[in-house]
mmCIF file of C-alpha atoms in Angstrom:
data_model
loop_
_atom_site.group_PDB
_atom_site.id
_atom_site.type_symbol
_atom_site.label_atom_id
_atom_site.label_comp_id
_atom_site.label_asym_id
_atom_site.label_seq_id
_atom_site.Cartn_x
_atom_site.Cartn_y
_atom_site.Cartn_z
ATOM 1 C CA MET A 112 -113.152 -56.480 64.019
ATOM 2 C CA ILE A 113 -109.856 -54.581 64.316
ATOM 3 C CA PRO A 114 -110.854 -50.883 64.213
ATOM 4 C CA TYR A 115 -108.585 -48.120 62.925
ATOM 5 C CA GLY A 116 -108.609 -46.549 66.418
ATOM 6 C CA ARG A 117 -109.832 -47.416 69.880
ATOM 7 C CA HIS A 118 -109.644 -46.199 73.468
ATOM 8 C CA HIS A 119 -107.664 -48.193 76.053
ATOM 9 C CA ILE A 120 -109.319 -48.265 79.497
ATOM 10 C CA ASP A 121 -108.073 -50.261 82.491
ATOM 11 C CA GLN A 122 -109.245 -50.815 86.069
ATOM 12 C CA GLN A 123 -107.277 -47.824 87.342
ATOM 13 C CA ASP A 124 -109.281 -45.577 85.002
ATOM 14 C CA ILE A 125 -112.560 -47.153 86.109
ATOM 15 C CA ASP A 126 -111.686 -46.787 89.803
ATOM 16 C CA HIS A 127 -110.772 -43.126 89.344
ATOM 17 C CA VAL A 128 -114.133 -42.406 87.707
ATOM 18 C CA ILE A 129 -116.033 -44.366 90.358
ATOM 19 C CA GLU A 130 -114.342 -42.274 93.058
ATOM 20 C CA VAL A 131 -115.807 -39.125 91.483
ATOM 21 C CA LEU A 132 -119.219 -40.738 90.996
ATOM 22 C CA GLN A 133 -119.276 -41.529 94.713
ATOM 23 C CA GLY A 134 -118.142 -38.036 95.709
ATOM 24 C CA ASP A 135 -119.827 -34.671 96.054
ATOM 25 C CA TRP A 136 -119.005 -33.150 92.660
ATOM 26 C CA LEU A 137 -119.966 -34.483 89.246
ATOM 27 C CA THR A 138 -119.279 -31.160 87.515
ATOM 28 C CA CYS A 139 -117.740 -27.762 88.374
ATOM 29 C CA GLY A 140 -115.697 -29.551 91.042
ATOM 30 C CA PRO A 141 -112.027 -29.859 92.023
ATOM 31 C CA ILE A 142 -110.984 -32.632 89.634
ATOM 32 C CA VAL A 143 -111.381 -30.221 86.690
ATOM 33 C CA GLU A 144 -108.648 -27.965 88.059
ATOM 34 C CA THR A 145 -106.575 -31.021 88.984
ATOM 35 C CA PHE A 146 -106.701 -32.260 85.406
ATOM 36 C CA GLU A 147 -105.818 -28.801 84.064
ATOM 37 C CA ALA A 148 -102.794 -28.586 86.371
ATOM 38 C CA GLU A 149 -101.622 -32.060 85.387
ATOM 39 C CA LEU A 150 -101.965 -31.283 81.686
ATOM 40 C CA ALA A 151 -100.088 -28.000 82.174
ATOM 41 C CA THR A 152 -97.219 -29.902 83.781
ATOM 42 C CA GLN A 153 -97.245 -32.522 81.031
ATOM 43 C CA VAL A 154 -96.943 -30.065 78.133
ATOM 44 C CA GLY A 155 -95.153 -27.198 79.871
ATOM 45 C CA ALA A 156 -98.055 -24.752 79.535
ATOM 46 C CA ASN A 157 -98.505 -21.603 81.593
ATOM 47 C CA HIS A 158 -102.305 -21.855 81.434
ATOM 48 C CA VAL A 159 -104.711 -24.693 80.608
ATOM 49 C CA VAL A 160 -108.453 -24.237 80.136
ATOM 50 C CA SER A 161 -110.394 -27.469 79.742
ATOM 51 C CA CYS A 162 -113.653 -27.648 77.788
ATOM 52 C CA SER A 163 -116.238 -30.040 76.435
ATOM 53 C CA ASN A 164 -114.423 -31.205 73.270
ATOM 54 C CA GLY A 165 -111.817 -30.277 70.680
ATOM 55 C CA THR A 166 -114.295 -28.351 68.546
ATOM 56 C CA THR A 167 -115.364 -26.097 71.405
ATOM 57 C CA ALA A 168 -111.670 -25.584 72.147
ATOM 58 C CA LEU A 169 -111.190 -24.187 68.630
ATOM 59 C CA HIS A 170 -114.337 -22.050 68.902
ATOM 60 C CA LEU A 171 -113.179 -20.606 72.228
ATOM 61 C CA ALA A 172 -109.757 -19.891 70.713
ATOM 62 C CA MET A 173 -111.359 -17.857 67.925
ATOM 63 C CA LEU A 174 -113.523 -15.958 70.410
ATOM 64 C CA ALA A 175 -110.637 -15.250 72.781
ATOM 65 C CA LEU A 176 -108.596 -13.724 69.932
ATOM 66 C CA ASN A 177 -111.545 -11.523 68.903
ATOM 67 C CA ILE A 178 -111.722 -13.038 65.429
ATOM 68 C CA GLY A 179 -115.032 -12.278 63.754
ATOM 69 C CA VAL A 180 -116.962 -10.919 60.790
ATOM 70 C CA ASN A 181 -114.785 -9.586 57.926
ATOM 71 C CA ASP A 182 -111.744 -11.459 59.266
ATOM 72 C CA VAL A 183 -110.065 -14.323 57.392
ATOM 73 C CA VAL A 184 -108.429 -17.409 58.886
ATOM 74 C CA LEU A 185 -105.924 -19.591 56.998
ATOM 75 C CA VAL A 186 -106.526 -23.330 57.492
ATOM 76 C CA PRO A 187 -104.796 -26.362 55.933
ATOM 77 C CA ALA A 188 -106.966 -28.058 53.329
ATOM 78 C CA ILE A 189 -106.335 -31.467 54.919
ATOM 79 C CA THR A 190 -107.886 -31.599 58.376
ATOM 80 C CA PHE A 191 -111.124 -32.398 60.155
ATOM 81 C CA LEU A 192 -114.105 -30.095 59.588
ATOM 82 C CA ALA A 193 -113.764 -28.387 62.977
ATOM 83 C CA SER A 194 -110.475 -26.659 62.116
ATOM 84 C CA ALA A 195 -112.270 -24.473 59.572
ATOM 85 C CA ASN A 196 -115.780 -24.538 61.023
ATOM 86 C CA ALA A 197 -114.578 -22.773 64.181
ATOM 87 C CA ALA A 198 -113.736 -19.726 62.080
ATOM 88 C CA ARG A 199 -117.186 -19.801 60.500
ATOM 89 C CA TYR A 200 -118.829 -19.995 63.948
ATOM 90 C CA VAL A 201 -117.518 -16.490 64.685
ATOM 91 C CA GLY A 202 -118.427 -15.145 61.224
ATOM 92 C CA ALA A 203 -114.905 -15.215 59.771
ATOM 93 C CA ASP A 204 -114.031 -16.506 56.321
ATOM 94 C CA VAL A 205 -111.582 -19.289 55.540
ATOM 95 C CA VAL A 206 -108.692 -19.514 53.106
ATOM 96 C CA PHE A 207 -107.535 -23.071 52.455
ATOM 97 C CA VAL A 208 -103.773 -23.656 52.469
ATOM 98 C CA ASP A 209 -102.148 -26.409 50.430
ATOM 99 C CA VAL A 210 -100.178 -29.221 52.068
ATOM 100 C CA ASP A 211 -97.134 -31.364 51.409
ATOM 101 C CA PRO A 212 -98.538 -34.460 49.633
ATOM 102 C CA LYS A 213 -95.991 -36.637 51.469
ATOM 103 C CA THR A 214 -97.096 -35.569 54.958
ATOM 104 C CA GLY A 215 -100.512 -33.932 54.603
ATOM 105 C CA LEU A 216 -99.148 -30.954 56.559
ATOM 106 C CA MET A 217 -99.192 -27.243 55.805
ATOM 107 C CA THR A 218 -95.591 -26.087 55.340
ATOM 108 C CA PRO A 219 -93.914 -22.700 55.687
ATOM 109 C CA GLU A 220 -93.789 -22.547 51.890
ATOM 110 C CA THR A 221 -97.480 -23.351 51.310
ATOM 111 C CA LEU A 222 -98.433 -20.849 54.005
ATOM 112 C CA LYS A 223 -96.415 -18.111 52.310
ATOM 113 C CA VAL A 224 -98.042 -18.901 48.962
ATOM 114 C CA ALA A 225 -101.531 -18.652 50.491
ATOM 115 C CA ILE A 226 -100.761 -15.384 52.283
ATOM 116 C CA THR A 227 -99.386 -13.852 49.090
ATOM 117 C CA ALA A 228 -102.366 -15.026 47.029
ATOM 118 C CA HIS A 229 -104.827 -13.519 49.516
ATOM 119 C CA LYS A 230 -102.882 -10.475 50.716
ATOM 120 C CA ASP A 231 -105.792 -8.213 49.754
ATOM 121 C CA LYS A 232 -107.989 -9.866 52.407
ATOM 122 C CA ASN A 233 -108.190 -9.076 56.115
ATOM 123 C CA LEU A 234 -106.046 -12.022 57.240
ATOM 124 C CA LYS A 235 -106.188 -12.461 61.005
ATOM 125 C CA ALA A 236 -105.024 -15.936 62.034
ATOM 126 C CA VAL A 237 -103.471 -19.247 61.004
ATOM 127 C CA VAL A 238 -104.625 -22.660 62.235
ATOM 128 C CA ASN A 239 -101.629 -24.996 62.127
ATOM 129 C CA VAL A 240 -102.861 -28.607 62.194
ATOM 130 C CA HIS A 241 -100.557 -31.391 63.397
ATOM 131 C CA LEU A 242 -101.998 -34.189 61.258
ATOM 132 C CA ALA A 243 -101.477 -37.701 62.660
ATOM 133 C CA GLY A 244 -99.475 -36.141 65.524
ATOM 134 C CA GLN A 245 -96.577 -34.895 63.401
ATOM 135 C CA CYS A 246 -95.583 -31.223 63.369
ATOM 136 C CA GLU A 247 -93.925 -29.167 60.658
ATOM 137 C CA ASP A 248 -91.318 -26.447 61.257
ATOM 138 C CA LEU A 249 -93.188 -24.451 63.904
ATOM 139 C CA GLU A 250 -90.449 -21.860 64.220
ATOM 140 C CA LYS A 251 -90.683 -20.875 60.553
ATOM 141 C CA ILE A 252 -94.490 -20.976 60.500
ATOM 142 C CA HIS A 253 -94.519 -18.754 63.583
ATOM 143 C CA GLU A 254 -92.033 -16.343 61.988
ATOM 144 C CA ILE A 255 -94.150 -16.046 58.843
ATOM 145 C CA SER A 256 -97.301 -15.518 60.887
ATOM 146 C CA ARG A 257 -95.680 -12.766 62.932
ATOM 147 C CA GLN A 258 -94.314 -11.049 59.818
ATOM 148 C CA HIS A 259 -97.882 -10.665 58.619
ATOM 149 C CA GLY A 260 -99.416 -9.801 61.994
ATOM 150 C CA LEU A 261 -101.342 -13.068 62.268
ATOM 151 C CA TRP A 262 -102.400 -14.960 65.370
ATOM 152 C CA LEU A 263 -101.192 -18.571 65.340
ATOM 153 C CA ILE A 264 -103.384 -21.363 66.714
ATOM 154 C CA GLU A 265 -102.027 -24.914 66.879
ATOM 155 C CA ASP A 266 -104.710 -27.541 66.319
ATOM 156 C CA ALA A 267 -103.058 -30.355 68.260
ATOM 157 C CA ALA A 268 -106.049 -32.694 68.433
ATOM 158 C CA HIS A 269 -103.688 -35.441 67.211
ATOM 159 C CA ALA A 270 -100.499 -34.317 68.913
ATOM 160 C CA LEU A 271 -100.643 -34.707 72.685
ATOM 161 C CA GLY A 272 -97.096 -35.714 73.670
ATOM 162 C CA THR A 273 -95.413 -34.653 70.421
ATOM 163 C CA ILE A 274 -92.163 -32.717 70.822
ATOM 164 C CA TYR A 275 -90.903 -30.094 68.363
ATOM 165 C CA THR A 276 -87.158 -29.559 67.929
ATOM 166 C CA ASP A 277 -86.245 -25.996 66.972
ATOM 167 C CA SER A 278 -83.334 -24.700 64.874
ATOM 168 C CA THR A 279 -81.021 -24.614 67.924
ATOM 169 C CA GLY A 280 -81.788 -28.224 68.859
ATOM 170 C CA GLN A 281 -84.006 -27.268 71.796
ATOM 171 C CA ASP A 282 -87.109 -29.383 72.416
ATOM 172 C CA HIS A 283 -90.588 -27.980 73.007
ATOM 173 C CA PHE A 284 -93.705 -29.947 73.885
ATOM 174 C CA ILE A 285 -96.690 -29.194 71.695
ATOM 175 C CA GLY A 286 -98.910 -27.203 74.030
ATOM 176 C CA ALA A 287 -96.099 -25.138 75.548
ATOM 177 C CA ASN A 288 -96.913 -22.435 72.964
ATOM 178 C CA SER A 289 -93.253 -21.724 72.302
ATOM 179 C CA PHE A 290 -94.184 -20.835 68.713
ATOM 180 C CA SER A 291 -97.911 -20.072 68.871
ATOM 181 C CA ASP A 292 -100.513 -18.064 70.739
ATOM 182 C CA LEU A 293 -102.874 -20.917 71.579
ATOM 183 C CA THR A 294 -102.914 -24.702 71.282
ATOM 184 C CA THR A 295 -106.090 -26.795 71.240
ATOM 185 C CA PHE A 296 -106.393 -30.467 72.159
ATOM 186 C CA SER A 297 -109.046 -33.168 71.781
ATOM 187 C CA PHE A 298 -109.571 -36.184 74.062
ATOM 188 C CA HIS A 299 -112.070 -38.098 71.934
ATOM 189 C CA PRO A 300 -111.877 -41.886 72.505
ATOM 190 C CA VAL A 301 -109.657 -42.574 69.481
ATOM 191 C CA LYS A 302 -107.095 -39.947 70.547
ATOM 192 C CA THR A 303 -103.946 -40.743 72.543
ATOM 193 C CA ILE A 304 -105.788 -40.333 75.832
ATOM 194 C CA ALA A 305 -109.558 -40.699 76.137
ATOM 195 C CA MET A 306 -112.027 -38.724 78.243
ATOM 196 C CA GLY A 307 -115.220 -39.858 76.489
ATOM 197 C CA GLU A 308 -115.396 -36.343 75.137
ATOM 198 C CA GLY A 309 -113.137 -33.504 76.143
ATOM 199 C CA GLY A 310 -110.864 -30.725 75.000
ATOM 200 C CA ALA A 311 -108.425 -28.138 76.277
ATOM 201 C CA ILE A 312 -106.695 -24.916 75.261
ATOM 202 C CA THR A 313 -103.218 -23.881 76.385
ATOM 203 C CA THR A 314 -101.672 -20.415 76.282
ATOM 204 C CA GLN A 315 -98.852 -18.382 77.811
ATOM 205 C CA ASP A 316 -101.064 -15.305 78.068
ATOM 206 C CA SER A 317 -102.928 -14.822 81.371
ATOM 207 C CA GLN A 318 -105.447 -12.387 79.865
ATOM 208 C CA ILE A 319 -106.336 -14.807 77.072
ATOM 209 C CA ALA A 320 -106.678 -17.611 79.636
ATOM 210 C CA ALA A 321 -109.033 -15.491 81.728
ATOM 211 C CA LYS A 322 -111.186 -14.749 78.692
ATOM 212 C CA LEU A 323 -111.303 -18.440 77.746
ATOM 213 C CA LYS A 324 -112.536 -19.320 81.230
ATOM 214 C CA LEU A 325 -115.153 -16.578 81.090
ATOM 215 C CA LEU A 326 -116.471 -17.634 77.692
ATOM 216 C CA ARG A 327 -116.660 -21.361 78.472
ATOM 217 C CA SER A 328 -119.200 -20.705 81.239
ATOM 218 C CA HIS A 329 -121.831 -18.272 79.922
ATOM 219 C CA GLY A 330 -119.590 -15.200 80.356
ATOM 220 C CA MET A 331 -120.534 -15.397 84.035
ATOM 221 C CA VAL A 332 -118.480 -13.820 86.842
ATOM 222 C CA ARG A 333 -118.965 -14.839 90.483
ATOM 223 C CA GLU A 334 -115.953 -13.081 92.065
ATOM 224 C CA ALA A 335 -117.070 -9.863 93.780
ATOM 225 C CA SER A 336 -113.776 -8.129 92.996
ATOM 226 C CA GLN A 337 -114.561 -8.376 89.271
ATOM 227 C CA TRP A 338 -118.198 -7.220 89.306
ATOM 228 C CA GLN A 339 -119.098 -4.148 87.285
ATOM 229 C CA GLY A 340 -122.550 -3.461 88.767
ATOM 230 C CA VAL A 341 -123.575 -2.007 92.123
ATOM 231 C CA GLU A 342 -125.615 -4.952 93.378
ATOM 232 C CA THR A 343 -123.905 -7.368 95.767
ATOM 233 C CA GLY A 344 -124.815 -10.421 97.803
ATOM 234 C CA PRO A 345 -123.943 -14.099 98.260
ATOM 235 C CA TRP A 346 -126.382 -15.021 95.469
ATOM 236 C CA TYR A 347 -125.081 -12.464 93.011
ATOM 237 C CA TYR A 348 -123.271 -13.066 89.726
ATOM 238 C CA GLU A 349 -122.802 -11.095 86.517
ATOM 239 C CA MET A 350 -122.843 -12.035 82.863
ATOM 240 C CA GLN A 351 -120.256 -9.657 81.404
ATOM 241 C CA GLU A 352 -119.987 -11.226 77.933
ATOM 242 C CA LEU A 353 -122.062 -13.593 75.818
ATOM 243 C CA GLY A 354 -120.524 -16.952 76.647
ATOM 244 C CA TYR A 355 -121.343 -20.633 76.198
ATOM 245 C CA ASN A 356 -121.819 -23.755 78.260
ATOM 246 C CA TYR A 357 -118.581 -25.378 77.126
ATOM 247 C CA ARG A 358 -117.561 -26.751 80.519
ATOM 248 C CA ILE A 359 -116.356 -30.312 81.009
ATOM 249 C CA SER A 360 -117.466 -32.517 83.892
ATOM 250 C CA ASP A 361 -115.451 -33.921 86.786
ATOM 251 C CA ILE A 362 -116.373 -37.377 85.486
ATOM 252 C CA ASN A 363 -114.582 -36.744 82.184
ATOM 253 C CA CYS A 364 -111.642 -35.112 83.950
ATOM 254 C CA ALA A 365 -111.281 -38.044 86.356
ATOM 255 C CA LEU A 366 -110.838 -40.327 83.362
ATOM 256 C CA GLY A 367 -108.477 -37.832 81.724
ATOM 257 C CA SER A 368 -106.360 -37.500 84.858
ATOM 258 C CA SER A 369 -105.989 -41.272 85.086
ATOM 259 C CA GLN A 370 -105.221 -41.587 81.377
ATOM 260 C CA LEU A 371 -102.543 -38.868 81.572
ATOM 261 C CA LYS A 372 -100.582 -41.064 83.976
ATOM 262 C CA LYS A 373 -100.275 -43.630 81.173
ATOM 263 C CA LEU A 374 -99.496 -41.164 78.394
ATOM 264 C CA GLU A 375 -95.834 -42.081 78.062
ATOM 265 C CA SER A 376 -96.591 -45.801 77.803
ATOM 266 C CA PHE A 377 -99.348 -45.101 75.256
ATOM 267 C CA ILE A 378 -96.942 -43.027 73.149
ATOM 268 C CA ALA A 379 -94.197 -45.653 73.366
ATOM 269 C CA LYS A 380 -96.597 -48.375 72.201
ATOM 270 C CA ARG A 381 -97.835 -46.242 69.299
ATOM 271 C CA ARG A 382 -94.269 -45.418 68.210
ATOM 272 C CA ALA A 383 -93.316 -49.104 68.310
ATOM 273 C CA LEU A 384 -96.331 -50.022 66.188
ATOM 274 C CA VAL A 385 -95.495 -47.278 63.665
ATOM 275 C CA ALA A 386 -91.887 -48.500 63.430
ATOM 276 C CA GLN A 387 -93.106 -52.062 62.811
ATOM 277 C CA TYR A 388 -95.487 -50.904 60.078
ATOM 278 C CA ASP A 389 -92.743 -48.847 58.446
ATOM 279 C CA ARG A 390 -90.398 -51.847 58.342
ATOM 280 C CA ALA A 391 -93.114 -54.092 56.914
ATOM 281 C CA PHE A 392 -94.008 -51.700 54.079
ATOM 282 C CA ALA A 393 -90.500 -50.479 53.270
ATOM 283 C CA LEU A 394 -90.082 -52.637 50.151
ATOM 284 C CA SER A 395 -93.597 -52.326 48.752
ATOM 285 C CA SER A 396 -93.904 -50.741 45.309
ATOM 286 C CA THR A 397 -97.479 -49.572 45.911
ATOM 287 C CA ILE A 398 -97.256 -48.343 49.529
ATOM 288 C CA THR A 399 -95.366 -45.267 50.730
ATOM 289 C CA THR A 400 -95.210 -44.305 54.384
ATOM 290 C CA LEU A 401 -95.558 -40.678 55.463
ATOM 291 C CA THR A 402 -92.336 -38.709 55.348
ATOM 292 C CA LYS A 403 -90.998 -38.442 58.894
ATOM 293 C CA LEU A 404 -89.887 -34.907 59.725
ATOM 294 C CA PRO A 405 -86.674 -34.217 61.688
ATOM 295 C CA THR A 406 -88.435 -31.342 63.475
ATOM 296 C CA SER A 407 -90.954 -33.703 65.086
ATOM 297 C CA ARG A 408 -90.568 -36.357 67.775
ATOM 298 C CA THR A 409 -94.051 -37.578 67.105
ATOM 299 C CA ALA A 410 -96.648 -39.071 69.413
ATOM 300 C CA TRP A 411 -98.508 -40.825 66.599
ATOM 301 C CA HIS A 412 -102.294 -40.608 66.627
ATOM 302 C CA LEU A 413 -102.801 -42.112 63.153
ATOM 303 C CA TYR A 414 -100.853 -44.472 60.927
ATOM 304 C CA ILE A 415 -101.391 -43.190 57.393
ATOM 305 C CA VAL A 416 -99.998 -44.839 54.275
ATOM 306 C CA LEU A 417 -99.981 -43.379 50.771
ATOM 307 C CA MET A 418 -101.050 -45.993 48.242
ATOM 308 C CA ASP A 419 -100.785 -46.052 44.462
ATOM 309 C CA PHE A 420 -104.268 -47.381 43.790
ATOM 310 C CA ALA A 421 -103.859 -46.937 40.018
ATOM 311 C CA GLN A 422 -100.822 -49.217 39.989
ATOM 312 C CA LEU A 423 -102.673 -51.566 42.287
ATOM 313 C CA GLY A 424 -105.570 -51.727 39.829
ATOM 314 C CA LEU A 425 -108.038 -51.387 42.648
ATOM 315 C CA SER A 426 -110.080 -48.456 43.900
ATOM 316 C CA ARG A 427 -109.594 -47.282 47.461
ATOM 317 C CA ALA A 428 -113.207 -48.162 48.269
ATOM 318 C CA ASP A 429 -112.715 -51.726 47.022
ATOM 319 C CA PHE A 430 -109.401 -52.032 48.870
ATOM 320 C CA MET A 431 -111.058 -50.903 52.112
ATOM 321 C CA LYS A 432 -113.947 -53.332 51.554
ATOM 322 C CA GLN A 433 -111.563 -56.255 51.059
ATOM 323 C CA LEU A 434 -109.819 -55.405 54.321
ATOM 324 C CA LYS A 435 -113.159 -55.012 56.091
ATOM 325 C CA ASP A 436 -114.168 -58.469 54.876
ATOM 326 C CA LYS A 437 -111.083 -59.745 56.718
ATOM 327 C CA GLY A 438 -112.109 -57.927 59.884
ATOM 328 C CA ILE A 439 -109.802 -54.918 59.490
ATOM 329 C CA GLY A 440 -111.114 -51.384 59.781
ATOM 330 C CA THR A 441 -109.554 -48.482 57.891
ATOM 331 C CA GLN A 442 -110.394 -44.818 57.386
ATOM 332 C CA VAL A 443 -109.450 -41.790 55.259
ATOM 333 C CA HIS A 444 -107.989 -38.748 57.031
ATOM 334 C CA TYR A 445 -109.087 -36.441 55.447
ATOM 335 C CA ILE A 446 -111.209 -35.269 52.541
ATOM 336 C CA PRO A 447 -109.973 -31.808 51.451
ATOM 337 C CA LEU A 448 -112.194 -29.293 53.203
ATOM 338 C CA TYR A 449 -112.957 -27.432 49.991
ATOM 339 C CA HIS A 450 -114.614 -30.592 48.601
ATOM 340 C CA GLN A 451 -117.407 -30.219 51.149
ATOM 341 C CA PRO A 452 -120.694 -28.922 49.675
ATOM 342 C CA TYR A 453 -120.931 -26.183 52.300
ATOM 343 C CA TYR A 454 -117.545 -24.733 51.386
ATOM 344 C CA LYS A 455 -118.078 -25.230 47.657
ATOM 345 C CA LYS A 456 -121.246 -23.187 47.883
ATOM 346 C CA LEU A 457 -119.458 -20.535 49.939
ATOM 347 C CA TYR A 458 -116.200 -20.175 48.000
ATOM 348 C CA GLY A 459 -116.661 -21.966 44.671
ATOM 349 C CA GLU A 460 -114.251 -24.452 43.179
ATOM 350 C CA VAL A 461 -110.827 -24.752 44.818
ATOM 351 C CA ASN A 462 -108.061 -27.081 43.695
ATOM 352 C CA LEU A 463 -104.805 -27.383 45.608
ATOM 353 C CA PRO A 464 -102.386 -29.882 44.020
ATOM 354 C CA GLY A 465 -100.684 -31.044 47.214
ATOM 355 C CA ALA A 466 -103.990 -31.692 48.949
ATOM 356 C CA GLU A 467 -105.382 -33.506 45.908
ATOM 357 C CA ALA A 468 -102.328 -35.764 45.599
ATOM 358 C CA TYR A 469 -102.364 -36.559 49.302
ATOM 359 C CA TYR A 470 -106.096 -37.273 49.347
ATOM 360 C CA ALA A 471 -105.927 -39.525 46.293
ATOM 361 C CA SER A 472 -103.579 -41.928 48.061
ATOM 362 C CA CYS A 473 -104.067 -41.680 51.853
ATOM 363 C CA LEU A 474 -105.388 -44.525 53.966
ATOM 364 C CA SER A 475 -105.314 -44.905 57.762
ATOM 365 C CA LEU A 476 -104.546 -48.354 59.171
ATOM 366 C CA PRO A 477 -105.271 -49.548 62.727
ATOM 367 C CA LEU A 478 -103.202 -47.807 65.404
ATOM 368 C CA TYR A 479 -104.016 -47.770 69.117
ATOM 369 C CA ALA A 480 -102.374 -48.735 72.393
ATOM 370 C CA GLY A 481 -104.355 -51.966 72.755
ATOM 371 C CA LEU A 482 -103.415 -53.297 69.299
ATOM 372 C CA THR A 483 -101.691 -56.654 69.847
ATOM 373 C CA GLN A 484 -98.761 -58.033 67.890
ATOM 374 C CA ASP A 485 -100.953 -60.736 66.388
ATOM 375 C CA GLN A 486 -103.508 -58.150 65.284
ATOM 376 C CA GLN A 487 -100.861 -55.945 63.719
ATOM 377 C CA ASP A 488 -99.349 -58.938 61.933
ATOM 378 C CA ALA A 489 -102.805 -59.739 60.544
ATOM 379 C CA VAL A 490 -103.194 -56.158 59.296
ATOM 380 C CA ILE A 491 -99.767 -56.180 57.644
ATOM 381 C CA GLU A 492 -100.377 -59.543 55.995
ATOM 382 C CA ALA A 493 -103.775 -58.509 54.650
ATOM 383 C CA VAL A 494 -102.510 -55.169 53.316
ATOM 384 C CA LEU A 495 -99.471 -56.695 51.611
ATOM 385 C CA ASN A 496 -101.515 -59.567 50.151
ATOM 386 C CA HIS A 497 -103.876 -57.089 48.509
ATOM 387 C CA ALA A 498 -101.191 -54.544 47.586
#
């Protein structure tokens, strides 16, 4: 079976993990800080705080920005559940923002429309999701957010290694927070680098970074210089805020550190596969590739095509089944969040035309560093034969 996504682990990765397993620290050890420093160097971040997964990264981001009850967070309608759920974890409400049907991304224009439509609400933050690894015009989205006094969180679960080009032609790695307050990452096995499970948050703000570190470990302080009470002693610690056990282990970070060393080769392979797919589907009357944005030098996490299933005379479910019967896995990224029963019950019926058009046609084909040329050729042949 050719899956839509898969991790790529080699002996170097295995050896790096074994070294930790044979050492003194399995968690709360030095490799966690090593990984954070390496990631900071990779993306140009001032501060990196690692955590247990991409969802906890988003939750910590909400907590660190003091978002809570009676606040409202704007989230693109096309994204994974966690992008909106993190706001609900802290008691905030969600406003769904429409997307460009040709990219699945929130745009400056759709953000402005959503802000205007909900200007009577206590809007606090925007979650800007880089679907498939591609980023929209961050500079304009940041400008709009600032005009309305909104925090800006980049959900870069798909975008490790993506570079944004601003209006002056200057390049910025996603994660450098050149046009945001916080950026969150995920290192789930199907992402560009794998850690089993893992996440991270980057920020330029030292106070926010300190709060993130506090909250990821029970709100517990061990440094005597920061204690608020009168008791002291080598055993002593203080819980100064209600925090969580969102730490990540040295085992995960050992794998992440090793994988980071291969990031550039992983990205290059993914870009080459995307280019090959694009060439293969260029003349199809039923398949459209995602619009490629000039603002984004993309480290592709997903390869998404937009298919005219009506013209094809075949439902998406049947199309996916036919490919599965040939040993090819596909997926849909994503169902509009407001379709989910939980959000329907909470906010009633929502219908955003861009999100609906995108969802009606999107399909993710296999894309991962270990995908061979023969496997990709088989995918292309099967898709074109059925399309």
